CSV table of C-alpha atoms and ligand atoms in Angstrom, one decimal:
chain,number,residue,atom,x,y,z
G,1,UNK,CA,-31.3,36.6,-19.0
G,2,UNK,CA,-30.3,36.0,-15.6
G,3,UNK,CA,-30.7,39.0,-12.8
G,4,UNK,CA,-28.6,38.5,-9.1
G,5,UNK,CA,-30.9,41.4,-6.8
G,6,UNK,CA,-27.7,41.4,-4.0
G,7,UNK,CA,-29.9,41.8,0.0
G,8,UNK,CA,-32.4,40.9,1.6
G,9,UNK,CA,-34.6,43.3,2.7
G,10,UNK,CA,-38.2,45.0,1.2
G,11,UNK,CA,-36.4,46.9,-1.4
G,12,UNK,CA,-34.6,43.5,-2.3
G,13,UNK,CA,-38.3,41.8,-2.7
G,14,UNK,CA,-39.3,44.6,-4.8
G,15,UNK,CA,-36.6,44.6,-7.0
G,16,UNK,CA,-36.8,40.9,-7.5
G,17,UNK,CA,-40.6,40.5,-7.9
G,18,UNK,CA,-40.2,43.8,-10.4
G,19,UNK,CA,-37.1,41.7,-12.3
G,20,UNK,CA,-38.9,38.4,-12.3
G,21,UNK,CA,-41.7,40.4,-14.2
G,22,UNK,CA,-40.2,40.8,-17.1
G,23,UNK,CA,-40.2,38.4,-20.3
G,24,UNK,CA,-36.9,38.9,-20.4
G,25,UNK,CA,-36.1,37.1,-17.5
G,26,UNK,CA,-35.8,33.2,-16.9
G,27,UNK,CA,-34.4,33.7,-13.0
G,28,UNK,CA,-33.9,36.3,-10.7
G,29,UNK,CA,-31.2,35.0,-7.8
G,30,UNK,CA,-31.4,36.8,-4.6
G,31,UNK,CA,-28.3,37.1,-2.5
G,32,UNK,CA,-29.1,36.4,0.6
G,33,UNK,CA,-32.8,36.8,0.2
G,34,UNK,CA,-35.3,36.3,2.7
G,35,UNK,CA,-39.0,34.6,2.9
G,36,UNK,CA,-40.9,36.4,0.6
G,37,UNK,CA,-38.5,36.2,-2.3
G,38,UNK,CA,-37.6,32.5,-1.8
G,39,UNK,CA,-41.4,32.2,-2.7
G,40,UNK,CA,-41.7,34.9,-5.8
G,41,UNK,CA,-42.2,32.4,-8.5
G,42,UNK,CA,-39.1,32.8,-11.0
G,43,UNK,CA,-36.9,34.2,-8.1
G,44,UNK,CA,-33.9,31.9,-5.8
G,45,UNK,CA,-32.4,32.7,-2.7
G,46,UNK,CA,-28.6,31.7,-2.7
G,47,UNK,CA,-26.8,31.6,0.5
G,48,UNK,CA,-24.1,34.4,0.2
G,49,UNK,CA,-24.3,37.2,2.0
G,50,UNK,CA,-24.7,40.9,0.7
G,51,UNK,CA,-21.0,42.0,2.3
G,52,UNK,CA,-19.2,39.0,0.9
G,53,UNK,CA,-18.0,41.0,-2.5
G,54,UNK,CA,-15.6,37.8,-3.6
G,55,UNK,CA,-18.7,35.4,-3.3
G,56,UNK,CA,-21.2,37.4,-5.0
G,57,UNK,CA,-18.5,37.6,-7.7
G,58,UNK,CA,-18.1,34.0,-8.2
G,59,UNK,CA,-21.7,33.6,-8.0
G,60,UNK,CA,-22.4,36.0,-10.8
G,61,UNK,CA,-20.2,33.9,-12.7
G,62,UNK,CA,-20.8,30.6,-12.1
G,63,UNK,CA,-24.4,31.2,-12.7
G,64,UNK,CA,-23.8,33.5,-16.1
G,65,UNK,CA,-25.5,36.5,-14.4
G,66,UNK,CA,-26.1,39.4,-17.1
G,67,UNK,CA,-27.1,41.7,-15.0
G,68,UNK,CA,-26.7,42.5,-11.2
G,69,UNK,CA,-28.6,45.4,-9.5
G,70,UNK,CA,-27.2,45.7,-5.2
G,71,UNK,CA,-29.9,46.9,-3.2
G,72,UNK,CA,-28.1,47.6,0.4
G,73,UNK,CA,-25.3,50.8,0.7
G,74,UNK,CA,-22.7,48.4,2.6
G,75,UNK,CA,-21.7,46.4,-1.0
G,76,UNK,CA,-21.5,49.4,-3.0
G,77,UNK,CA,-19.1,51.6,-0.1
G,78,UNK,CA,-17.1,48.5,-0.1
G,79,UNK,CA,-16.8,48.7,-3.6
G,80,UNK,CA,-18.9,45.9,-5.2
G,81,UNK,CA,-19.3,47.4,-8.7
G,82,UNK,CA,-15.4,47.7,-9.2
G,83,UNK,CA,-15.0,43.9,-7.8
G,84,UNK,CA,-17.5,42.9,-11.1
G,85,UNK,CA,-16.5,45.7,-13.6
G,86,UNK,CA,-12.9,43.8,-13.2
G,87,UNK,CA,-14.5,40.3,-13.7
G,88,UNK,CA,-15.8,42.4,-16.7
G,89,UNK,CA,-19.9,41.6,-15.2
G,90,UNK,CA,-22.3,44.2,-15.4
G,91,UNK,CA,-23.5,45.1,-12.1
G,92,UNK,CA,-25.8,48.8,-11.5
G,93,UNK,CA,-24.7,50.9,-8.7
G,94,UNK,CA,-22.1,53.3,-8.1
G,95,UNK,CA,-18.7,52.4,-8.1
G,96,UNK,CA,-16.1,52.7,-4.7
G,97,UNK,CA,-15.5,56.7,-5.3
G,98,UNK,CA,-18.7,58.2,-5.8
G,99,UNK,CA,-20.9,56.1,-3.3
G,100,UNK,CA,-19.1,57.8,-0.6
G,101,UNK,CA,-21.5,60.1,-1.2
G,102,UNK,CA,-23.5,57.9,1.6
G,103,UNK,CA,-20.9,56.3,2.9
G,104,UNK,CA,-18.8,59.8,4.2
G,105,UNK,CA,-21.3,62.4,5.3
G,106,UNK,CA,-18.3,64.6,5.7
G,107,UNK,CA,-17.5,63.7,1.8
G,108,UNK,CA,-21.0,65.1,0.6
G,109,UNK,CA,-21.0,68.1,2.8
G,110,UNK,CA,-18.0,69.2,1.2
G,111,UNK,CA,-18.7,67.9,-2.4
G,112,UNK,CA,-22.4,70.0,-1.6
G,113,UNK,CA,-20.1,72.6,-1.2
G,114,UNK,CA,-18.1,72.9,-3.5
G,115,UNK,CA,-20.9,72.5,-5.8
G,116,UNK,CA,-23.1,75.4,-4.5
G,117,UNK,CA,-25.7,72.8,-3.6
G,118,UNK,CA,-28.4,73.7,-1.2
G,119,UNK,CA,-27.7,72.3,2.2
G,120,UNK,CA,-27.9,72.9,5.9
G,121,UNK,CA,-24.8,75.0,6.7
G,122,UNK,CA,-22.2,72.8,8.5
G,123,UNK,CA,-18.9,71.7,10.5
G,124,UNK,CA,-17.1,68.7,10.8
G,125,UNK,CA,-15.4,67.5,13.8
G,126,UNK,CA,-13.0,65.4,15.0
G,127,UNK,CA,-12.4,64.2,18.2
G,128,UNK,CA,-8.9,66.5,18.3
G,129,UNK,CA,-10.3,69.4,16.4
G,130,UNK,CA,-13.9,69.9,18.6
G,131,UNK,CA,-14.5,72.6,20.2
G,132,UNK,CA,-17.7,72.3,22.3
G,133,UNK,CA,-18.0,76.3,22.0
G,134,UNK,CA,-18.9,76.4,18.5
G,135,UNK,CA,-22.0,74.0,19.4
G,136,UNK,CA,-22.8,76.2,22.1
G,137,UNK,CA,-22.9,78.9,19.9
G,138,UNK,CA,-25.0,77.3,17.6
G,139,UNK,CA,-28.8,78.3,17.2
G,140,UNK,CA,-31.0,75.0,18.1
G,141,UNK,CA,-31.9,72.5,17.5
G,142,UNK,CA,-28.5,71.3,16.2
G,143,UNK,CA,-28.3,68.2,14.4
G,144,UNK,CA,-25.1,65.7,15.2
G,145,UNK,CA,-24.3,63.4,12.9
G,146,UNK,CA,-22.2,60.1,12.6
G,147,UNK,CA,-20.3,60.9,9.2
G,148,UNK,CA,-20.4,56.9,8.5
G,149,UNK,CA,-22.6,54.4,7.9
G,150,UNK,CA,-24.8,54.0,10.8
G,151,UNK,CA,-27.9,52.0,9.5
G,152,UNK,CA,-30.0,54.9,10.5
G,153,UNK,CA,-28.7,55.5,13.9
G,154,UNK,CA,-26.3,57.8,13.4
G,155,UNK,CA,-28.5,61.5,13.5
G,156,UNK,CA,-28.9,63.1,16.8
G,157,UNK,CA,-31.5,66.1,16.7
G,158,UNK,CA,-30.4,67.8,19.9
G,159,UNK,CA,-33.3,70.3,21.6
G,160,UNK,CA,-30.1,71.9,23.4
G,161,UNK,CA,-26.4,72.9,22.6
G,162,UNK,CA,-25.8,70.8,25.9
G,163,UNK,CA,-27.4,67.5,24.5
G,164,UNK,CA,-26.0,68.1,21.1
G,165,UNK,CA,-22.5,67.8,22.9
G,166,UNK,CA,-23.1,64.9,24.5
G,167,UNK,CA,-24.3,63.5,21.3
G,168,UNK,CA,-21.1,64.4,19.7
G,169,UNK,CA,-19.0,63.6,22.8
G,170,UNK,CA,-20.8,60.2,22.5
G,171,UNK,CA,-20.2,59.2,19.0
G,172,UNK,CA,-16.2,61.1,18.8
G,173,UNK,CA,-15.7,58.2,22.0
G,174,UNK,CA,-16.8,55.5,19.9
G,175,UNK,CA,-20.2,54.9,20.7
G,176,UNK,CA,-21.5,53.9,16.8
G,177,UNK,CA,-17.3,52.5,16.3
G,178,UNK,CA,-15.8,53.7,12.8
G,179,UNK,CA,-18.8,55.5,11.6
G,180,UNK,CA,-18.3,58.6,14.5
G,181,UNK,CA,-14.8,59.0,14.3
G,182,UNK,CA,-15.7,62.2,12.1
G,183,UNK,CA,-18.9,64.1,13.0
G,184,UNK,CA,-21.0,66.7,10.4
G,185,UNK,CA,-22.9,69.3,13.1
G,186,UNK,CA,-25.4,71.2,11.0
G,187,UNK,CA,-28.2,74.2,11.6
G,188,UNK,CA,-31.5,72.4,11.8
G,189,UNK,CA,-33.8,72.5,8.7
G,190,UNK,CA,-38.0,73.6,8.5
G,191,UNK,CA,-39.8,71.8,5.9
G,192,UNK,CA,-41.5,68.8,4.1
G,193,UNK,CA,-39.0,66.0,3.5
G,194,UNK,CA,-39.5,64.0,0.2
G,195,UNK,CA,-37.4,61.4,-1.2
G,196,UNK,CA,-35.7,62.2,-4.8
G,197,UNK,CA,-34.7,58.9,-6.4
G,198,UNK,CA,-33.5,58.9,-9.9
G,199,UNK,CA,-31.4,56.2,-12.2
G,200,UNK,CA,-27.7,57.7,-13.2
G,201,UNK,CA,-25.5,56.4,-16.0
G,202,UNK,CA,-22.8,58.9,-15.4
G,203,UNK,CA,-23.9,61.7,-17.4
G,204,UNK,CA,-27.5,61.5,-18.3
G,205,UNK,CA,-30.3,61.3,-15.5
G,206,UNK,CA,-33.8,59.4,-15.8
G,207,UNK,CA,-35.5,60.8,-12.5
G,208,UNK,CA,-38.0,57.7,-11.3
G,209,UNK,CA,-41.7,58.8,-9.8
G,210,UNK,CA,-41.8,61.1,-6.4
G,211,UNK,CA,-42.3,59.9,-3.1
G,212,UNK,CA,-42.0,60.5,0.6
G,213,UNK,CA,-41.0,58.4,2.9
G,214,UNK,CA,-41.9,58.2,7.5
G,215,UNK,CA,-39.3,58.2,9.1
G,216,UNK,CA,-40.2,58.3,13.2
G,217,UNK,CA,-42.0,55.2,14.6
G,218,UNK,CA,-44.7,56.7,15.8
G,219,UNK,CA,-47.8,58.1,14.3
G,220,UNK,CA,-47.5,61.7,14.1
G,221,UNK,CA,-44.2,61.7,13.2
G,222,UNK,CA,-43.3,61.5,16.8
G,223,UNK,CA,-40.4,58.7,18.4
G,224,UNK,CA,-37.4,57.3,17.1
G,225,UNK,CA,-35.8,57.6,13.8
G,226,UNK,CA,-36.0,54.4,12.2
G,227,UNK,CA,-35.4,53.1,8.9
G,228,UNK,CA,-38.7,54.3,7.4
G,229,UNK,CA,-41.8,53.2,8.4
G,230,UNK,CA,-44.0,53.4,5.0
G,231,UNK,CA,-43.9,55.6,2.4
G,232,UNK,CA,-46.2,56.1,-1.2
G,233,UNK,CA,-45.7,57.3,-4.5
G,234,UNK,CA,-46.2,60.4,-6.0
G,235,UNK,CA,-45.6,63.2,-3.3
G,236,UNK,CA,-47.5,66.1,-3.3
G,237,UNK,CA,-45.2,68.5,-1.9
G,238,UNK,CA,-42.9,67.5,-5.3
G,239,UNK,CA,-44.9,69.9,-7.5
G,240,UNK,CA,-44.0,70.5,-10.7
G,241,UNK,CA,-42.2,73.2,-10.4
G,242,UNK,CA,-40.0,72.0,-7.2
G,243,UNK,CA,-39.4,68.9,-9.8
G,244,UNK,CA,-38.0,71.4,-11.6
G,245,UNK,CA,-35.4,72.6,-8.8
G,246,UNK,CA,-34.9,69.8,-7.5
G,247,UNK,CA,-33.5,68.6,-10.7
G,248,UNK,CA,-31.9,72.3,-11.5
G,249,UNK,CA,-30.0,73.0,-8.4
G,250,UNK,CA,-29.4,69.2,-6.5
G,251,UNK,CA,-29.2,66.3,-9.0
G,252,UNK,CA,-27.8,67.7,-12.4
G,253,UNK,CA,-24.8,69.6,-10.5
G,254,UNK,CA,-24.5,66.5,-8.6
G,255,UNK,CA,-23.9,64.4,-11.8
G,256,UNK,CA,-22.2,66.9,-13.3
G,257,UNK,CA,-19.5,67.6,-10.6
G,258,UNK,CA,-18.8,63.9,-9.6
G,259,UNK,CA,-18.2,63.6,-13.4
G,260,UNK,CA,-15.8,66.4,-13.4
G,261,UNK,CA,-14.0,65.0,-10.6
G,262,UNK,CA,-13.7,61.6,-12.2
G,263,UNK,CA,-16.2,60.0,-10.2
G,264,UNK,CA,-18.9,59.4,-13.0
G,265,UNK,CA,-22.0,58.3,-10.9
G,266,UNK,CA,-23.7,55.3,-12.1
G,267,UNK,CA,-26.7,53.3,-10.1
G,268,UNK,CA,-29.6,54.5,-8.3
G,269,UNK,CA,-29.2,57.9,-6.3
G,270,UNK,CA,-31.8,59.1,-3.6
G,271,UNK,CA,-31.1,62.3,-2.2
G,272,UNK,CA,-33.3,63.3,1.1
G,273,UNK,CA,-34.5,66.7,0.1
G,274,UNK,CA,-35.6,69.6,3.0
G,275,UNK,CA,-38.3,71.5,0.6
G,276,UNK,CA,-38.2,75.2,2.5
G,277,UNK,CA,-41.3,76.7,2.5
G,278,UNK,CA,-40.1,79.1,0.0
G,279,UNK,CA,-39.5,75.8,-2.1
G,280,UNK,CA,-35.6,75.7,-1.8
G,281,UNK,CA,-34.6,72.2,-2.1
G,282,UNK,CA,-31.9,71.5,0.8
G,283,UNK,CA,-30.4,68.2,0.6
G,284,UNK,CA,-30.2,66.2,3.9
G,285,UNK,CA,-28.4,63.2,2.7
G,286,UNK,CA,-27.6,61.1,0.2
G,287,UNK,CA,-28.1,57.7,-0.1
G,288,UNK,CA,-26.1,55.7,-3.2
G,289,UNK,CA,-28.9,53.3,-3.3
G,290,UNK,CA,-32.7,52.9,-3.6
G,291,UNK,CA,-34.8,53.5,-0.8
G,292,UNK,CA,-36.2,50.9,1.1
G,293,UNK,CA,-39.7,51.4,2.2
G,294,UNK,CA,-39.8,53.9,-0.8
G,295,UNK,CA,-39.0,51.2,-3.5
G,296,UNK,CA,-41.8,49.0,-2.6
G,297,UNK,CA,-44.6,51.3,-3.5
G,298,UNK,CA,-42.2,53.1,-6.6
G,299,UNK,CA,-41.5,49.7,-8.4
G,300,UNK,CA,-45.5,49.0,-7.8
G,301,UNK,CA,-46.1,52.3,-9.8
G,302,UNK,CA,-43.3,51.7,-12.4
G,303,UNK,CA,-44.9,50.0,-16.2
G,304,UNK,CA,-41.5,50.0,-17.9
G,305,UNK,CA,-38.8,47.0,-17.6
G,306,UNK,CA,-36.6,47.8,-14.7
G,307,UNK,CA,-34.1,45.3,-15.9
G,308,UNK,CA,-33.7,47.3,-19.1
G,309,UNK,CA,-33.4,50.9,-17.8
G,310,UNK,CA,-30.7,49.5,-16.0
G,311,UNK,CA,-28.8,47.8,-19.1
G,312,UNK,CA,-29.6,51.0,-20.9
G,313,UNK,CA,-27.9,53.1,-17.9
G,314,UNK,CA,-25.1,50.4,-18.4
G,315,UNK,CA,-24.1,51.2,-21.7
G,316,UNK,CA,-24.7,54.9,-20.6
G,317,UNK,CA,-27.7,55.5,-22.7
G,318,UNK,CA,-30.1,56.7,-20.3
G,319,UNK,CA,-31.2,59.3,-22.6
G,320,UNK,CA,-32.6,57.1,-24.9
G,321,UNK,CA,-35.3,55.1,-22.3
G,322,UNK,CA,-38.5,56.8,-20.4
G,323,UNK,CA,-39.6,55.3,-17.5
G,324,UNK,CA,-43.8,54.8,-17.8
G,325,UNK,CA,-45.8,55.2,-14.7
G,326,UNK,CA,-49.3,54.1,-13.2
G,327,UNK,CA,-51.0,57.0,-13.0
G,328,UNK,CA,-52.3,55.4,-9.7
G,329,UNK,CA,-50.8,56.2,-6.1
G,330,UNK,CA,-49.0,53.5,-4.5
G,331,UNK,CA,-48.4,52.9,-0.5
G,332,UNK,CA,-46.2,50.9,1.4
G,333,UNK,CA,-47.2,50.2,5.3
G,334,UNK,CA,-43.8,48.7,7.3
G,335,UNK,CA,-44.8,46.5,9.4
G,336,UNK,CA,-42.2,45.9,12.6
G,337,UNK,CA,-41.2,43.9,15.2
G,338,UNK,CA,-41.9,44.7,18.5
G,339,UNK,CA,-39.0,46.4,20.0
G,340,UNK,CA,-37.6,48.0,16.9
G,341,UNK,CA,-35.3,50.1,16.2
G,342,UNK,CA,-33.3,49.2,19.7
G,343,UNK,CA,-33.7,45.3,20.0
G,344,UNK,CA,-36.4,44.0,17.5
G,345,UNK,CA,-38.0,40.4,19.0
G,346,UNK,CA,-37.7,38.0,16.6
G,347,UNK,CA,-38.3,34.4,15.8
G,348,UNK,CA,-42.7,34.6,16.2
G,349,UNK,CA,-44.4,33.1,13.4
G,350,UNK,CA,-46.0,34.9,10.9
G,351,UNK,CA,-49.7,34.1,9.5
G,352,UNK,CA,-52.4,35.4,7.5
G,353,UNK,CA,-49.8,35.3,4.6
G,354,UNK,CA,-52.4,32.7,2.4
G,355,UNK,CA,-55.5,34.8,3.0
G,356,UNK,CA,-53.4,38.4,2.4
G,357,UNK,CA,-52.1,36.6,-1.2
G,358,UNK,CA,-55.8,37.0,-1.9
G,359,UNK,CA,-56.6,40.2,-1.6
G,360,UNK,CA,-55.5,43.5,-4.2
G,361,UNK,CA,-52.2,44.7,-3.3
G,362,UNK,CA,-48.9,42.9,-2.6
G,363,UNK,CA,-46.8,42.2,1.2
G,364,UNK,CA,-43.1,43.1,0.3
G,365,UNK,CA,-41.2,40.7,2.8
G,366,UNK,CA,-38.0,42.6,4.5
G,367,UNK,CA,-36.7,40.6,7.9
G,368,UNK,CA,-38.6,37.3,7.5
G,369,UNK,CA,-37.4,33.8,7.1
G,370,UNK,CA,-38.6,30.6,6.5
G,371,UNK,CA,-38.1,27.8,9.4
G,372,UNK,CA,-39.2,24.3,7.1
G,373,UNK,CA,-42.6,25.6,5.6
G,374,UNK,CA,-43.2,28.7,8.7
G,375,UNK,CA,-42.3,32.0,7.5
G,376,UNK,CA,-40.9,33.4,11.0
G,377,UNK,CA,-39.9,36.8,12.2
G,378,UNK,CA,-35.6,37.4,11.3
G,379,UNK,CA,-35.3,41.5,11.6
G,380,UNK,CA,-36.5,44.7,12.8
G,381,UNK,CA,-38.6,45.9,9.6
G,382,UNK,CA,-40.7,42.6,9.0
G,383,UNK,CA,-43.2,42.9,6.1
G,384,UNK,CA,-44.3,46.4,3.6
G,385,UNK,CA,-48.5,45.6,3.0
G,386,UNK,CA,-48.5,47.6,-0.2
G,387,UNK,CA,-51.9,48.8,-2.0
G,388,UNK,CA,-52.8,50.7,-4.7
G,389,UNK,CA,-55.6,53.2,-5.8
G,390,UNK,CA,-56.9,56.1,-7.4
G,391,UNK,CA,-56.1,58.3,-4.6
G,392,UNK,CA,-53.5,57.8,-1.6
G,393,UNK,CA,-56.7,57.5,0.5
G,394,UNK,CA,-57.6,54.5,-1.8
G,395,UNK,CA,-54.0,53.2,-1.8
G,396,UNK,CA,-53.7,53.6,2.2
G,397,UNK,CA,-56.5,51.4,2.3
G,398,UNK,CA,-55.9,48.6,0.3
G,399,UNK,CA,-52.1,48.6,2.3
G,400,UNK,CA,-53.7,48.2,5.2
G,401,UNK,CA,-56.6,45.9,4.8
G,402,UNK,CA,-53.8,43.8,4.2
G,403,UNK,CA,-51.8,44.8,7.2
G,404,UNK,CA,-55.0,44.0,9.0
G,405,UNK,CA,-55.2,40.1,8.4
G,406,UNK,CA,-51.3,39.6,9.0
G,407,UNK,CA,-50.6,38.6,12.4
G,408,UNK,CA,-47.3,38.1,14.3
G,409,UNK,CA,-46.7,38.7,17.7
G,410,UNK,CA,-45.9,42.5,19.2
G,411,UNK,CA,-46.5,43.7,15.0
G,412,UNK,CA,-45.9,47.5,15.5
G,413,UNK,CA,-46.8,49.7,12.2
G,414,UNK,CA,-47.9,53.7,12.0
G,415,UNK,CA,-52.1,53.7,11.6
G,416,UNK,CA,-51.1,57.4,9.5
G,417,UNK,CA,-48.5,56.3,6.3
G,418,UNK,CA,-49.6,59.2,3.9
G,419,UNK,CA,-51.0,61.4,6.3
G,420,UNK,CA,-49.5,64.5,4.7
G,421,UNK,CA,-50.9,63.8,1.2
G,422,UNK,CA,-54.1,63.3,2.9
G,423,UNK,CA,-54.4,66.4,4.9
G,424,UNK,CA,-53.4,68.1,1.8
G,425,UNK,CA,-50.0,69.3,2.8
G,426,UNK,CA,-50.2,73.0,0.9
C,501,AMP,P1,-30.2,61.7,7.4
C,501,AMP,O1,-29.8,60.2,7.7
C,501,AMP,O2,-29.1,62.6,7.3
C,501,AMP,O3,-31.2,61.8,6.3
C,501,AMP,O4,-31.1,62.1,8.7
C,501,AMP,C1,-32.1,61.3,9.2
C,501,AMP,C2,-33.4,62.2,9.4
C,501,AMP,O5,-33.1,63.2,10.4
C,501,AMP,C3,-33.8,62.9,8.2
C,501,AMP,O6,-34.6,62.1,7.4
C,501,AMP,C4,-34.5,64.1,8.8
C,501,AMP,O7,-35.8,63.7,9.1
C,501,AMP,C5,-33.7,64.4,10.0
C,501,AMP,N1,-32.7,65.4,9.7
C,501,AMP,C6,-31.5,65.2,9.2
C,501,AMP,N2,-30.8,66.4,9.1
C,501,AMP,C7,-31.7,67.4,9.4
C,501,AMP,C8,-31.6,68.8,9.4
C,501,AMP,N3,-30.4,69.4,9.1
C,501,AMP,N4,-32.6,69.5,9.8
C,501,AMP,C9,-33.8,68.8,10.1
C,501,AMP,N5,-33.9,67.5,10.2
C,501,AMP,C10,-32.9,66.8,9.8
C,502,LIG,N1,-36.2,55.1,3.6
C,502,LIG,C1,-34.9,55.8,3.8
C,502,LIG,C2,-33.8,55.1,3.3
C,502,LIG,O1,-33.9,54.2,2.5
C,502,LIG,O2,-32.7,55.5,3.6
């Protein structure tokens, strides 16, 4: 069979490099692809872009696709998976309805809601309907965020009511464009964050292995929110038993009510969970995708064929799979350009790539491309060095002895990815 992974980032070299592994598989097309993958033995690039629904489309058919998986969220809210279910092609993710779940922040508060699903309490604004009183009544920090899709710049966490209103004042005027014309401001949430990723095929759920993601740039947690900055796989705050809720109170009423509401969720779907310290899974977001760094060191974990849990979720037999595991930790170390996440430099050349291929582990390639035989610098999240080993400590340092020998000028990655499972987090 023939896989299309639609992107081109680190979760889109995963998923290809995951695909291309199976026996199943004669090629795996990536669409648009970057370095790494146009060098995956097995895998393509094609030229289309991961917005252009009508292209993909065509391309899926010309090139008798069986199975597409879409890695980015910007596809799916645009409604990629009705575009092939009408061209009758199989292609995993959510369809149009239910991946608003990312795309409308306002749309999951209320469908949290509604559901009785643990989450920060709430309001969502417009620019006619706020009131900067209710901020200022607020306890803080108060977190603003851009309803839309932001590509991770679209959460303020405001130290005082008066910054919070700014930040709202900000993105109501038009500062992030479509995605702040409505605006969720919600109480501030203690905790642990982990990222809860599991496979949907609109009733059953197959949840994949635990992991936690780093959000800030800095080590320590401190500096901007970026995309994520390395993550590994399993988390330790995800104990059995807050498995157990997670699953309980977030993802099965999740399924469940987007069923009953005729929105059947299909795909991949990461919620951001808040654990409270009494162990009450709060949901920060949703994402209708898979996470990307927290793919990379999932799919490195992950024994079973990808490509046919997803056929398996596609004929809505999820029940009938299991996912199998490496019982060894995984972790993924982003490496970055300099500059990001404001105005990444790009266009440096990229070496050590030969000597890393030699070593245990595996570089993911995210904004990279190749200029004739020169892999070169393209986007703000460059590389994932990805190890493995007995213990996160051992898995931390196979990811970055190969960090260590990659080299591209103003390289900026966090020296602590997995400090929390080290310092033992309970
Ligand atoms: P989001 O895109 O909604 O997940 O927000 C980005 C990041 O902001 C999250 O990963 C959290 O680290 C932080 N965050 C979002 N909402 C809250 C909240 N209510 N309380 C505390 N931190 C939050
Ligand atoms: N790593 C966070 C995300 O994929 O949204």
């Amino acid at each position: 069979m023939k896989v299309l992974i639609v992107g081109s980032g680190g979760r889109e070299h995963a998923l290809a490099w995951k695909c291309a592994a199976s026996s199943r598989v004669t090629e795996v097309l990536v669409a648009p692809g970057n370095a790494g993958t146009a060098r995956e033995p097995k895998v393509r690039n094609v030229s289309v872009q991961s917005t252009d629904i009508g292209g993909l489309v065509r391309l899926a058919r010309t090139e008798a696709v069986s199975l597409t998986i879409v890695g980015p969220e910007a596809p799916l809210v645009g409604g990629i998976v009705d575009a092939f279910q009408q061209d009758g092609l199989r292609c995993f993710g959510p369809r149009q309805a239910p991946a608003r779940l990312e795309g409308s922040k306002a749309f999951a508060k209320e469908f949290l809601r509604r559901h009785r699903i643990p989450t920060a309490a709430s309001v969502t604004v417009t620019r006619d309907s706020f009131d900067p009183e209710v901020v200022r009544r607020q306890r803080t920090p108060i977190v603003v965020k851009a309803s839309g899709l932001a590509a991770g710049k679209g959460v303020v966490i405001a130290q005082t009511a008066t910054e919070a209103v700014a930040a709202a004042e900000a993105m109501l005027a038009g500062r992030l464009g479509e995605a702040g014309h409505e605006v969720v401001i919600e109480e501030f949430l203690e905790g642990e964050e982990a990222s809860f990723i599991v496979m949907a095929d609109g009733s059953h759920v197959l949840p994949l292995a635990t992991s936690q993601d780093h959000k800030r740039l800095q080590d320590g947690d401190r500096g901007p929110n970026t995309g994520g900055m390395g993550a590994y796989s399993p988390a330790p705050v995800v104990t059995p038993a807050i498995h157990e809720r997670i699953m309980r109170e977030v993802i099965e009423p999740t399924i469940r009510g987007l069923a009953a509401e005729g929105m059947a969720y299909t795909g991949f779907l990461y919620a951001g969970i808040m654990v409270a310290r009494d162990g009450t899974p709060n949901v920060l977001e949703f994402n209708c995708r898979f996470g990307d760094p927290e793919t990379q060191p999932i799919l490195m974990r992950l024994r079973s064929d990808l490509t046919v849990l997803c056929e398996a979720a596609l004929d809505g037999l999820l029940d009938q799979v299991q996912a199998t595991w490496d019982a060894r930790a995984a972790l993924g170390v982003v490496m970055a350009a300099e500059g990001y996440p404001d105005a990444p430099r790009m266009g440096d050349a990229v070496t050590g790539l030969e000597g890393a291929a030699k070593l245990p582990g595996k570089i993911f390639h995210a904004g990279t491309r190749l200029s004739g035989d020169q892999v070169v610098v393209s986007g703000g999240r460059v590389l994932c060095a990805t190890g493995m080993g007995t213990t996160v400590a051992e898995a931390q340092k196979v990811a970055y002895a190969l960090a260590n020998v990659v080299h591209y000028r103003g390289a900026v990655y966090r020296r602590d990815i997995g400090f929390r499972a080290l310092a033992g987090h309970l």
